[in-house]
Amino acid sequence: MPDFDVLVVGAGPAGAACAKSCVQAGLRTLLVERRPLPRSKPCSGLVALEAERFVTKHFGPLPAACRSRSGDYTGIALHFASVPSLFVPGRCKAANVWRHSFDHFLVERSGAEVRDGTRCAAVEEIPAGVAARLCDRPGQQSRVTARYLVACDGGYSKVVAVVAPEVYRQTAWALVYQRYYRGRIELDPGPYHTFLARGMGIYTWVTFKDDFIIVGCGCMRGDRIGGYHRRFVEHLRSRFGFEPKESLRDEGCLGNALGPTNRFFLGKGRVLVAGEAAGFLHLGGEGISAALATGYLAGQAVVSAIAEGRDALTCYLAATRHERERVLDQWSFTRLFRSFAHPLALGAAFARYPWRHYPGLVRDTYRFLDQEGRGSGVGAAMVRNSWQRLWSRRRYSVGEVEQE
Ligand SMILES: Cc1cc2nc3c(=O)[nH]c(=O)nc-3n(C[C@H](O)[C@H](O)[C@H](O)COP(=O)(O)OP(=O)(O)OC[C@H]3O[C@@H](n4cnc5c(N)ncnc54)[C@H](O)[C@@H]3O)c2cc1C
């Protein structure tokens, strides 16, 4: 008899949602997290509308303590190299949270048995299900068995690397980094700011949380992120009057390009994979809504497997088709404007943008994509996704690393 019905690895939104659905169904659920809780997570903490709805439905209303004192996100501001910035208002505000307290709220409400400071180091299939090697202190290891394991361990998943190493060998990786400053900057603290300027990496952003100004950028793995970040800070100094007074902390992580390139990895045997580990990430780096949804679906697939004797992975593959299409719609030129995760008034914003700036806007965007978009394979994947969506009209042929 295994120690648990389900072992959930990783206490982010996917892990908490998975644990919640398993506990609700009465399964013996263990949630392990390698870091002591509450743990921080590199993130802008924008909780999209569907994510907030999901949280309210399954976990209860977002506590005020999770929210940033600087207020909710009001939309997105796009800053170009040579033409005036474009503000795209949200159709409603999106919560701006601190991830350490947001995630901790979810984990506490999941009702699962939680072991923090405990890393899952290895996984193997056994006749009764899965055995995992857990490390809770240097040199201290234990073995836990479960009927199923759900990997919710984020953008670089140790479980995926162990169970199916070929998946990660075939994907591109982005490195993202952000730094927290106190100081002043001539930007409205309401929107999420992103910048299409060359020489500062594939993606740049400025956000506000409490009295912090957070400045971040991303590049492909192997590039030097420090140089991009320095250039971005200089750009903010010269264009937006950025005057950093003190820099308090920095954080970074790796992110896989599985989802945008339609190479989702959803699991193998008794191991299911959810959230960013599986490739669920929307354009602009919005991943909380898909992590919550797929974590919950993975839990439900395990519940069906145990209660009805069905194959968990088959149930999960079918259940996540919609979420996979939602990700692919984001990374598609033809669907992007209609399917943005945070409902933005894009059409109205572009309609108000002065026509005389359109040639410059197109030029800036093209130059940016031409210089920064190379190497990741994401631009080519977006063209392919757009074509597949047009050609198949309703659906993508979802998942090249497909177990269906
Ligand atoms: C800079 C940045 C900004 C972002 N901004 C936003 C945003 O504003 N809005 C949004 O929706 N999304 C945003 N995202 C994406 C979002 O953070 C992720 O998509 C989301 O957190 C994924 O949730 P998850 O549960 O799959 O994984 P995570 O939240 O990454 O959680 C994984 C957990 O697993 C743990 N873990 C890892 N390995 C092990 C192991 N071996 N054993 C045990 N535990 C382990 C980790 O410590 C972590 O706690 C951003 C991402 C980045 C990098």
Coordinates of C-alpha atoms in Angstrom, one line a residue, residues 47 70 89 133 142 155 167 176 180 224 251 253-254 292 333 335 353 371 393:
V47 CA -3.6 37.9 -11.4
S70 CA 0.4 50.4 -5.0
P89 CA -6.5 49.7 -20.8
R133 CA 13.4 10.4 -3.1
S142 CA 13.6 9.8 2.7
G155 CA 9.6 26.3 -15.5
V167 CA 11.8 16.8 -23.5
V176 CA 14.6 36.2 -16.8
Y180 CA 13.7 45.8 -6.9
R224 CA 24.5 37.6 -20.6
E251 CA 15.7 37.3 -8.5
C253 CA 14.8 31.9 -13.1
L254 CA 14.6 29.8 -16.3
L292 CA -4.3 26.9 -11.5
F333 CA -0.6 36.4 -34.7
R335 CA -5.7 35.0 -32.6
Y353 CA -3.5 55.9 -31.5
Q371 CA 16.9 41.7 -33.6
R393 CA -10.2 26.7 -38.7

